[in-house]
XYZ file of C-alpha atoms in Angstrom:
570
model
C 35.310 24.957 8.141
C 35.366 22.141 10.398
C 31.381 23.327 11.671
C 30.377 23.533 8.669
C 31.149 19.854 7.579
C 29.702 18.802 10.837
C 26.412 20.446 10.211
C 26.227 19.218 6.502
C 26.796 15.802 8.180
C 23.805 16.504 10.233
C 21.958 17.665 7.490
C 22.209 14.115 6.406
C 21.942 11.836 9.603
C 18.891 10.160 10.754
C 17.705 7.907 13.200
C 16.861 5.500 10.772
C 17.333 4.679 7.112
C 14.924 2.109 5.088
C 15.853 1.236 1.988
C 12.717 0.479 -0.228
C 9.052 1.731 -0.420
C 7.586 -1.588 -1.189
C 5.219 -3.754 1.180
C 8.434 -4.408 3.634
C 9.719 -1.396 3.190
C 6.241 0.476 4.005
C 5.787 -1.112 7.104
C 9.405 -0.184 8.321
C 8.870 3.309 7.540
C 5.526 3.209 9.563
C 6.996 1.407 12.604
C 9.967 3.261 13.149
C 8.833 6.724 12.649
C 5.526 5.826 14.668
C 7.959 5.070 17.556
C 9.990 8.199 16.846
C 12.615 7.870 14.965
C 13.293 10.196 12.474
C 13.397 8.157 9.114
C 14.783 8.076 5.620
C 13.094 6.353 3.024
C 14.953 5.979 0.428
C 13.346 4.298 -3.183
C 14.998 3.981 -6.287
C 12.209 4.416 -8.605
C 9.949 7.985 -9.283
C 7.774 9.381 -6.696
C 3.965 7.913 -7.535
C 1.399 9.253 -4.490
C -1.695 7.692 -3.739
C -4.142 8.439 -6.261
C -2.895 11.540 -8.643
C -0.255 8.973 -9.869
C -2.776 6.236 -11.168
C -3.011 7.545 -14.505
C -4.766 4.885 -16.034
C -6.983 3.723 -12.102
C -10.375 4.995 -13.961
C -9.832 4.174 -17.707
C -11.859 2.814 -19.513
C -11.599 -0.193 -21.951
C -12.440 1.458 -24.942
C -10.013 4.908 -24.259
C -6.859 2.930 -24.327
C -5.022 3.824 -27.745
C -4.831 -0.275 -28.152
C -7.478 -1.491 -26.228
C -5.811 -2.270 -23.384
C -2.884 -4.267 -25.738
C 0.560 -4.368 -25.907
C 1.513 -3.105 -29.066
C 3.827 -5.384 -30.853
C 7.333 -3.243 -30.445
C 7.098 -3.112 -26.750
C 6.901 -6.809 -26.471
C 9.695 -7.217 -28.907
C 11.577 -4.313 -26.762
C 10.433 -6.356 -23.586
C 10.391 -10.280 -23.527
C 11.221 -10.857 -19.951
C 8.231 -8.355 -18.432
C 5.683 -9.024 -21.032
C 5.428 -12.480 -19.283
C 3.912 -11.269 -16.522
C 0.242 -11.570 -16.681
C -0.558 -8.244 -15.258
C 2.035 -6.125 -17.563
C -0.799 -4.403 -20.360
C -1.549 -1.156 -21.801
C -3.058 0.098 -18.150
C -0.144 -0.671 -15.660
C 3.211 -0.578 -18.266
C 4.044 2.437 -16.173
C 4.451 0.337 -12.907
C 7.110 -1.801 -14.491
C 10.401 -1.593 -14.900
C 11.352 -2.055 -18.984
C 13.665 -4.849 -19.619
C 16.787 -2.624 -20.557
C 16.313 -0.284 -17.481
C 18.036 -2.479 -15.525
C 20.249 -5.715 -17.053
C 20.749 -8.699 -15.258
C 22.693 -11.719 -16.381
C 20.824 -14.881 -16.715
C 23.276 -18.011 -16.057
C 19.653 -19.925 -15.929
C 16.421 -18.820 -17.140
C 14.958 -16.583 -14.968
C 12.245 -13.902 -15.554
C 13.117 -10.765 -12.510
C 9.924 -9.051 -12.675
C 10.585 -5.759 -10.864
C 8.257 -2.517 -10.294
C 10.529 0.717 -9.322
C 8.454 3.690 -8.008
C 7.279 4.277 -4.252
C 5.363 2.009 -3.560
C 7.146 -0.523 -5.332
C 4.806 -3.813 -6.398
C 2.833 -3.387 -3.461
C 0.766 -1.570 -6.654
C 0.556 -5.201 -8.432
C 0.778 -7.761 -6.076
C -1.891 -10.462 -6.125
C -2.867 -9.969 -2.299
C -3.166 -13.219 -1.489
C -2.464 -13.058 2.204
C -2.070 -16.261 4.269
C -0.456 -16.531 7.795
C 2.353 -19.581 7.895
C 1.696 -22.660 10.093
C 4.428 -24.277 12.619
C 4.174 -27.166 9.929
C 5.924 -24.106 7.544
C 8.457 -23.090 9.876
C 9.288 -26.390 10.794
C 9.886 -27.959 7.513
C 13.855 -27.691 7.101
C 14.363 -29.521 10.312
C 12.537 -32.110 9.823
C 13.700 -33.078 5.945
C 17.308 -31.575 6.552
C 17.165 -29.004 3.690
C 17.763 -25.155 4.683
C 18.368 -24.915 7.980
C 16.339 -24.590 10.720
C 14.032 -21.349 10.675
C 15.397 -19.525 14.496
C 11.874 -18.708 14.744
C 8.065 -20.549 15.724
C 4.924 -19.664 14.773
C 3.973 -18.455 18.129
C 6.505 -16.054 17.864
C 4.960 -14.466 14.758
C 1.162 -14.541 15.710
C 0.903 -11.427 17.420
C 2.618 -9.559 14.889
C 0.193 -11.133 12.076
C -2.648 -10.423 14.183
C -0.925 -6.617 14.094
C -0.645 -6.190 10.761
C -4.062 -7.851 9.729
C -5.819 -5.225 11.497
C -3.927 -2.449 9.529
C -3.981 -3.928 6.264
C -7.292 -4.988 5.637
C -7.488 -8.761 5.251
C -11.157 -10.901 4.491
C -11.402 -14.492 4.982
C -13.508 -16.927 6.906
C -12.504 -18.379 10.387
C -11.862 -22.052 9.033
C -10.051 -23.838 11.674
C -7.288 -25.408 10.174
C -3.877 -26.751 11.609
C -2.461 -26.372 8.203
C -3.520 -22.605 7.743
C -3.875 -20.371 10.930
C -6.689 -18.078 11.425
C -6.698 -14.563 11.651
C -7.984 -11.277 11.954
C -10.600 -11.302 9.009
C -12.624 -9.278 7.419
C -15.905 -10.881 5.925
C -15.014 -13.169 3.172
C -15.543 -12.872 -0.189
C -18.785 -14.566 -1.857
C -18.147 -18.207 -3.722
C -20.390 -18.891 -6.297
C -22.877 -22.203 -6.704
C -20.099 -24.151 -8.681
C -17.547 -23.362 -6.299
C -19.397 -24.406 -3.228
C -20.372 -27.451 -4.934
C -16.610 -28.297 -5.472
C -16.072 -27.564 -2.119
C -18.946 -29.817 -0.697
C -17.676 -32.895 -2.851
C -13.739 -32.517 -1.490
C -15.375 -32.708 1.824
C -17.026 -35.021 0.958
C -14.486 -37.622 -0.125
C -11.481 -36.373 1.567
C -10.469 -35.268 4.845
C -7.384 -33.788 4.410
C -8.031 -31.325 0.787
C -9.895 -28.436 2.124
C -11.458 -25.751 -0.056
C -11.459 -22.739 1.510
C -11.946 -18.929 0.165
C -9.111 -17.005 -0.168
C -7.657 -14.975 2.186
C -6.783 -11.237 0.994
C -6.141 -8.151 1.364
C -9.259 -6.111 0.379
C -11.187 -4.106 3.081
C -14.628 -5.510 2.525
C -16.081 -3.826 5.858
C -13.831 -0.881 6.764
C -13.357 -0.608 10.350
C -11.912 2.735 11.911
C -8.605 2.210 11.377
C -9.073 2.158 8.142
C -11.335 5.188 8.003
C -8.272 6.801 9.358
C -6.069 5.842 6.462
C -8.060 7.443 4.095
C -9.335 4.487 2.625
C -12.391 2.839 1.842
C -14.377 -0.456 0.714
C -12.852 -2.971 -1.967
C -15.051 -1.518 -5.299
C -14.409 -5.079 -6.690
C -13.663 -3.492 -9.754
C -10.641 -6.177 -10.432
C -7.991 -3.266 -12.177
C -6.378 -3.251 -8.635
C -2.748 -3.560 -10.765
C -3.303 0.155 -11.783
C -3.933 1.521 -8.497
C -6.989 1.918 -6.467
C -7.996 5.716 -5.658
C -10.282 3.425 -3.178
C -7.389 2.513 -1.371
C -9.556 -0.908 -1.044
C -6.640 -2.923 -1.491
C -3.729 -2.418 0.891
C -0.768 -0.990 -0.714
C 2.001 1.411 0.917
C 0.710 4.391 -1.182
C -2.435 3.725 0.124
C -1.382 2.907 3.682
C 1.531 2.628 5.296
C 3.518 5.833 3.803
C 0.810 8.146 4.359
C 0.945 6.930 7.812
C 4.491 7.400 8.195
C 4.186 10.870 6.648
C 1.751 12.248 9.179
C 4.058 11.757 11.998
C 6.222 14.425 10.557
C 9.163 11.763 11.137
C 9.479 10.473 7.728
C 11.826 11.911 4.819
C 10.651 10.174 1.753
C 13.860 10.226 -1.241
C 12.651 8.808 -4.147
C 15.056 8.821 -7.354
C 17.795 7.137 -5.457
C 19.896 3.981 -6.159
C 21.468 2.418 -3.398
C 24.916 1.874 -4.285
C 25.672 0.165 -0.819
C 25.476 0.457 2.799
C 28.992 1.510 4.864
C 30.815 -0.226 7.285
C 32.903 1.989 9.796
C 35.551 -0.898 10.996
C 36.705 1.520 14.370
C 33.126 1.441 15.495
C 32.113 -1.754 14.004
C 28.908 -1.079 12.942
C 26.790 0.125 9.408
C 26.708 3.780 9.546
C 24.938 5.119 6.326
C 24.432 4.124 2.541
C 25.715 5.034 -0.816
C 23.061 6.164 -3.145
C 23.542 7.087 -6.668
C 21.211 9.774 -7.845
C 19.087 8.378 -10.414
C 18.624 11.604 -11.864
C 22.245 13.263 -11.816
C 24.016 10.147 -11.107
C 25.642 12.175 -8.701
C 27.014 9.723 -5.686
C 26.074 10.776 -1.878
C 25.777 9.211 1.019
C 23.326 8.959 4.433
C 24.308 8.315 7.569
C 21.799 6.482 10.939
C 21.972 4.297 13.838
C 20.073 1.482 12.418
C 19.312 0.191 8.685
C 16.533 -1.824 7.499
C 17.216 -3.231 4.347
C 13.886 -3.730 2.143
C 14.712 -3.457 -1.429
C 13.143 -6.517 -2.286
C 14.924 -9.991 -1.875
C 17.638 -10.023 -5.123
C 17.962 -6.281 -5.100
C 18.661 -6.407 -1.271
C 21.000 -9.432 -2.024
C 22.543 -7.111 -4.818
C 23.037 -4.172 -1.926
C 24.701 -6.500 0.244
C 27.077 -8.265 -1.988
C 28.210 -4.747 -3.198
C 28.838 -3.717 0.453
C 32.609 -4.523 0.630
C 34.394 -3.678 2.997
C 38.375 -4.865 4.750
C 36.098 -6.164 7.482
C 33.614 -7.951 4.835
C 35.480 -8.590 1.582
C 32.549 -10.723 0.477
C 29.556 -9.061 1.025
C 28.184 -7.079 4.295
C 27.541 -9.610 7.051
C 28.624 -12.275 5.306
C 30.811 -14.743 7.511
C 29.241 -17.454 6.578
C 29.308 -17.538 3.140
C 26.192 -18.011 2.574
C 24.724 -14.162 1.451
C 23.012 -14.742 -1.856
C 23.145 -18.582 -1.417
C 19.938 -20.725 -1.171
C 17.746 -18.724 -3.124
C 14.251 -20.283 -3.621
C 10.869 -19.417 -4.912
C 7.423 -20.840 -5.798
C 6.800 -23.533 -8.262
C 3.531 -21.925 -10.257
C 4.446 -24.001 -13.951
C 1.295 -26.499 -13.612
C -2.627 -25.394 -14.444
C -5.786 -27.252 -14.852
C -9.245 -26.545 -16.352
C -12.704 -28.161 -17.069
C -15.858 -27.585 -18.122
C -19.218 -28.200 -15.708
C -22.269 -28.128 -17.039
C -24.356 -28.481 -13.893
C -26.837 -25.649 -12.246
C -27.298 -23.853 -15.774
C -30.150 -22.184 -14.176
C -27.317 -20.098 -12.242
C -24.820 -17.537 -13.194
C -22.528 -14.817 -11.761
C -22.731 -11.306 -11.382
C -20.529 -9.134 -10.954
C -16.518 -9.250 -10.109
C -14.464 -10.733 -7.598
C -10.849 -9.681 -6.646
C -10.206 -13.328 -4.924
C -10.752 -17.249 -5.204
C -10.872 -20.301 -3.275
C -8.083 -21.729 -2.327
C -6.719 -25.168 -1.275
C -3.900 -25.560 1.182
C -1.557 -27.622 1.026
C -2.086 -31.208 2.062
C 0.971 -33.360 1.012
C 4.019 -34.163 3.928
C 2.108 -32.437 6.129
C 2.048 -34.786 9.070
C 4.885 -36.942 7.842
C 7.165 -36.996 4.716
C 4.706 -39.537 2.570
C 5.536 -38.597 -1.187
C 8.794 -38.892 -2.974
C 9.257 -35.130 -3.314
C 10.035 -32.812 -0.139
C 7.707 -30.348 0.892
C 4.250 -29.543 -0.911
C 2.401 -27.636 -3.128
C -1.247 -25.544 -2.283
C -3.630 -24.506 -5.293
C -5.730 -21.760 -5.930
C -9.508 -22.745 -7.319
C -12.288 -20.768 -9.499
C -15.316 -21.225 -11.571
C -17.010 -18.815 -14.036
C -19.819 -18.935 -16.591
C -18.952 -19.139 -19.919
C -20.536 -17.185 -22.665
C -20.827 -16.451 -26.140
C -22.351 -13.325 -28.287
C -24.429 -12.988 -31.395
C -22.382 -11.369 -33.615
C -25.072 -11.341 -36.507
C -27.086 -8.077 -37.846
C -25.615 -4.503 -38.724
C -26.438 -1.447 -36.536
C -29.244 -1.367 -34.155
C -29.864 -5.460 -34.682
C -25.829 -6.033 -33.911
C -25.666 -3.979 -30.824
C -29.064 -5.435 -29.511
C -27.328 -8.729 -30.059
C -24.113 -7.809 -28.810
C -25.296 -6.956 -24.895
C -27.231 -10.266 -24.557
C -24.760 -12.419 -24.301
C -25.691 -16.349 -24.692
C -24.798 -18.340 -21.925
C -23.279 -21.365 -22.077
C -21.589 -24.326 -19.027
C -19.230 -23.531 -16.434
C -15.339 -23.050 -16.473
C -13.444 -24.405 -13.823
C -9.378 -24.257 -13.291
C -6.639 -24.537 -11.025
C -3.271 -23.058 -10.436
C -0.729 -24.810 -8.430
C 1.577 -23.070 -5.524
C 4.686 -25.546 -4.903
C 7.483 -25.018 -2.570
C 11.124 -24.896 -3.912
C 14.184 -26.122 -1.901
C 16.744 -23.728 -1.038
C 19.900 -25.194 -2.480
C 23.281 -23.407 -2.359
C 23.401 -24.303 -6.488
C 20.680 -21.720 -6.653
C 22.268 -18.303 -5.770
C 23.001 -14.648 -6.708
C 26.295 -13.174 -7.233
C 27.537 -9.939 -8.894
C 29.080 -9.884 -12.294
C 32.560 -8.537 -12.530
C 32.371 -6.719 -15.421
C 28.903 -5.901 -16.827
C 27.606 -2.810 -14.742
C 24.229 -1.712 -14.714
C 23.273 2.503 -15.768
C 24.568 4.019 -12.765
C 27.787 1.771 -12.762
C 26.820 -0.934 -10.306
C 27.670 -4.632 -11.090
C 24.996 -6.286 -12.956
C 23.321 -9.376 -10.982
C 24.352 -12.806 -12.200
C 21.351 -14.964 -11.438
C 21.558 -18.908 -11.342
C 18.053 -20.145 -10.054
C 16.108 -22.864 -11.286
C 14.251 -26.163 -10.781
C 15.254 -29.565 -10.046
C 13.764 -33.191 -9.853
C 11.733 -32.388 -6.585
C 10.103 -29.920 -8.640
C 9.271 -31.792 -11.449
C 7.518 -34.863 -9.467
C 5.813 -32.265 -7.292
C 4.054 -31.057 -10.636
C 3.102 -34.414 -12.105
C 1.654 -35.035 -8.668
C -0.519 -31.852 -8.764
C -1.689 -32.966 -12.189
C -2.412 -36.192 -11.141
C -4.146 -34.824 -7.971
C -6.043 -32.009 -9.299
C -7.380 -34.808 -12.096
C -8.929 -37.038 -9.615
C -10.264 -34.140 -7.582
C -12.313 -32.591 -10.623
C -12.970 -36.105 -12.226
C -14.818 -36.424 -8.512
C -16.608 -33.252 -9.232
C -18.009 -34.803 -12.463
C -16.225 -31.869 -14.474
C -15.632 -32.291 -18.066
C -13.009 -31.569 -20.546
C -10.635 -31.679 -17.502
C -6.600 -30.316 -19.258
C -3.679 -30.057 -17.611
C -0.598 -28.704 -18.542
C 3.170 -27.570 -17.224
C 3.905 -24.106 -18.669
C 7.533 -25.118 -18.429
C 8.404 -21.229 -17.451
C 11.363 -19.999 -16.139
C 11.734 -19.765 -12.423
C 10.796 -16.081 -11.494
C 7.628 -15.740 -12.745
C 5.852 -16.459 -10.012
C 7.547 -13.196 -8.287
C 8.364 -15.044 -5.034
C 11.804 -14.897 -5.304
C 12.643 -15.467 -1.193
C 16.545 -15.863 0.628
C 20.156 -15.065 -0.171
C 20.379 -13.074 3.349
C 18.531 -16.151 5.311
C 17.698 -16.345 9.197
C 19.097 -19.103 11.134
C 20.372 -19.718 14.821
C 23.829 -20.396 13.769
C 26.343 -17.528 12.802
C 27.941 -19.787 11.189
C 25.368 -21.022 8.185
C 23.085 -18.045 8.402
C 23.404 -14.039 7.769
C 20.208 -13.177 10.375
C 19.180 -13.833 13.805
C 15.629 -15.004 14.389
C 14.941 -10.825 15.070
C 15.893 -10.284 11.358
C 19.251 -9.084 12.405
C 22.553 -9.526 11.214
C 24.453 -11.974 12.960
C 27.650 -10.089 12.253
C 26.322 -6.463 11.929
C 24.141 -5.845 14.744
C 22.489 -2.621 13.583
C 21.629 -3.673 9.891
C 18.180 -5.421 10.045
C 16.953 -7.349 6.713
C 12.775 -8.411 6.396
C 11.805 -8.590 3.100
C 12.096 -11.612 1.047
C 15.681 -12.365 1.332
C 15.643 -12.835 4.917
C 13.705 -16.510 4.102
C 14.846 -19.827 4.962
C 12.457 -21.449 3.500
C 9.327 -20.834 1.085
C 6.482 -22.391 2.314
C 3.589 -22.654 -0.150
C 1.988 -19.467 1.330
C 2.082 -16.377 -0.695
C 4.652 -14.245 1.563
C 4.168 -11.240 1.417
C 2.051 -11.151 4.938
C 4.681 -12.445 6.917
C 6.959 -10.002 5.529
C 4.826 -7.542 7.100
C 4.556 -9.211 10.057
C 8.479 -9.893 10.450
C 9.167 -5.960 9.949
C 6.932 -4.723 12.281
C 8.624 -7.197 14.788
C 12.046 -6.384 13.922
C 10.813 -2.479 14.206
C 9.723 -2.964 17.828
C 12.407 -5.072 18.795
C 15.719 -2.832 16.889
C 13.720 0.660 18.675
C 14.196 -1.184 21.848
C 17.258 -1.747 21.329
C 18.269 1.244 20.259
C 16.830 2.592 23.416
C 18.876 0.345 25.271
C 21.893 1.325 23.647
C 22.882 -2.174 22.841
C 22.827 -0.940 18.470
């Protein structure tokens, strides 16, 4: 008897256990098993595999049911998700439904989620931009957070790394504020949007307009090649998959990778209860999962965890990892796990009319935009607000149709469409301040479906956010009033905090034990083989989308935790 429990032990112990598929989660499962380590993957969500599960990846417009629409009961059924502007007929699949999993809102806040393999590495906006040492330095120098235990140089290489994998385009453009990297060709701008750019330069030094940097594969290079994928259709229905793989995504990438080595077990269907805590050896040794299809309760055993569920999900696993050793959450001696949760500030928008170069137009579609980094307290803290915001920039030509005539007349009409001016708009990207008012905790009654405590979430905006908005407005005003646009609006959406899907920290690095859950390797402090690299593990926001340096911080936690291992130090 006693064999036979050690062998179904076995049958359950790996080298290596990542929980979540997503773009963190991906890039674990690639590293480790690509330096040998046999691997569980384990996702909460369905199985979807690159390509036969994009159901909707070559619909067209006219075969959805609605036309692409949200029929009136699902929006009813779904308030929170129907926010999000990518949630439509084509990619409702990719989302999880409001009542699939509850949460408990002590502030307005709008959890956008996607639960398959893969996780929203599907419908992320791959915007991909490398953080400066003016990012990483921020907290130190204004007080707020605490000091980030890492430096840009220490996160170059790995960017470089994961650039080359990924797939990203932009142009070499030389700034302090925005480091270069290992591009791609860029995308095209069109005549308006160089304009815009030529008059910023014109009459500023410090607001550059640059294109967007992101993660399309607009030359494929070998690597590439050998992932199966191929060159950015520029179709702009990325959110529903891309057979192409032309966008990088773990189904596209970094699974399949991890698959070929032969190293990877791949468990989708499975709920991560929490991760266990064996107080003789002092150390994680496996995770709790709850069967999302027999609700059935099991549990995997490893040397080393990453945690990648995606930042309030992996503060969720965390805080529900009790134990006599952590009564308050795994790791947590500092009492900070799901503290100082932050996020981006994406309430303001601008628009305007131009109606210069009417000789021009566009053609075709573009799956990116310029983009303006940020340019306030960069240098010095010069504004009443902390921090800054960075903005994303387009122009299109407008258009109207003839709608007069019946049959042969009205269709002959219909595909000529009149042009008129130009649109132009902005978006802003501010930073938030962590603040240990804005936090995560689990409810201690309300359970979710498989009988784990709901998430109470109390995140929201302050003052600092608020004057970094009118300042945007303000800004963004003079810049296009410069550009001679017309018709120039502005306006603050007022949504709740979440809807950006940024949500960073809870679990944040530091180089003190004592206000901080991670070393500056993305390990716990307290818990030496649990590593944590997906959005939790943030001190601080920056106005950079993240997602890239997510990537980048797993595959340096990979290399470093495999070393380790190998050491025999974890």
């Amino acid at each position: 008897m006693a064999n036979i429990a050690i062998d179904a032990i076995k049958e359950v112990t790996y080298d290596a256990i990542v929980i979540g598929s997503g773009i963190s989660g991906g890039w674990a499962a690639k590293e480790l098993t690509g330096k040998g380590l046999r691997t569980l993957v384990l996702e909460r969500g369905r199985d979807v595999k690159h390509i036969v599960d994009y159901p909707t990846t070559v619909t067209n417009p006219w075969e959805f049911e609605h036309r692409g629409q949200l029929p009136l009961e699902i929006r009813e059924q779904n308030p929170i998700v129907s926010k999000c502007y990518a949630f439509y007929e084509g990619t409702t699949h990719f989302f999880v439904k409001d009542a699939e999993h509850p949460y408990v809102q002590e502030k307005p806040f709008d959890w956008i989620r996607g639960y398959q393999v893969g996780g929203k590495s599907l419908l992320w906006a791959r915007q991909t931009q490398r953080w400066s040492d003016f990012d990483f330095e921020g907290p130190a120098r204004d007080g707020f957070a605490v000091d980030w235990p890492i430096r840009y140089a220490d996160l170059a290489p790995w960017y470089s790394y994961v650039e080359k994998f990924a797939g990203i385009s932009g142009n070499k453009d030389g700034l302090a504020t925005l480091p270069d990297g290992e591009f791609l060709p860029p995308h095209e701008w069109n005549c308006v949007e160089s304009y815009f750019q030529k008059q910023m330069a014109g009459h500023y030094k410090d607001r550059h307009v640059i294109m967007g940097r992101a993660a399309h594969i607009t030359k494929p290079q070998p690597i590439h090649f050998q992932q199966g994928r191929a060159q950015c259709q520029h179709r702009t229905i990325c959110e529903r998959g891309c057979p192409y793989g032309g966008y990088f995504s773990s189904n596209a990438s970094t699974i399949p990778w991890a698959a070929k080595t032969g190293k990877m077990t791949l468990r989708p269907n499975s709920v991560v209860h929490s991760i266990i805590y064996d107080e003789k050896k002092g150390k994680a040794v496996g995770v709790r999962v709850v069967d999302a299809t027999t609700h059935k309760m099991m549990e995997f055993y490893a040397r080393i965890i990453f945690v990648n569920a995606a930042a309030l999900n992996t503060n969720l696993v965390l805080l529900n990892s009790t134990s006599s050793r952590f009564p308050n959450g795994l790791g947590n001696d500092s009492g900070v796990l799901g503290k100082y949760v932050a996020f981006h500030n994406y309430r303001a928008r601008i628009s305007g009319e131009y109606d210069g170069m009417l000789e021009s137009t566009t053609d075709g579609r573009r799956p990116n935009s310029p983009y303006i980094p940020r340019f306030r307290n960069v240098y010095k803290q010069e504004m009443d607000f902390l921090r800054g915001y960075a903005a994303g920039f387009s122009a299109g030509r407008m258009s109207h149709t003839n709608q007069d005539g019946i049959g042969a007349s009205l269709k002959a009409n219909l595909v000529k469409p009149i042009l008129d001016g130009w649109y132009v708009g902005s978006h802003m990207m501010g930073e938030t301040i962590p603040k240990e008012s804005n936090f995560v905790a689990l409810d201690s009654n309300l359970k979710d479906p498989f009988g784990i405590p709901q998430l109470r979430i109390s995140v929201g905006y302050d003052d600092n956010d608020d004057k970094m908005v009118k300042d945007y407005i303000e800004q963004m005003t003079e810049m296009f009033t410069i550009a001679g646009f017309k018709n120039i609006k502005a306006s603050d959406s007022k949504q709740a905090a979440g809807l950006d899907i940024h949500e960073m920290g809870g679990v944040r690095m530091g180089k003190d034990p004592k206000t901080s859950i991670l070393n500056k390797w993305n390990q716990m402090h307290a818990c030496k083989n649990v590593f944590v690299t997906d959005g939790a593990c943030m001190t601080s926001t920056s106005t950079q989308n993240p997602s890239l340096t997510y990537m980048a911080m797993t595959a340096r936690a990979a290399d470093y935790a495999v070393k380790e291992m190998k050491k025999g130090t974890i």
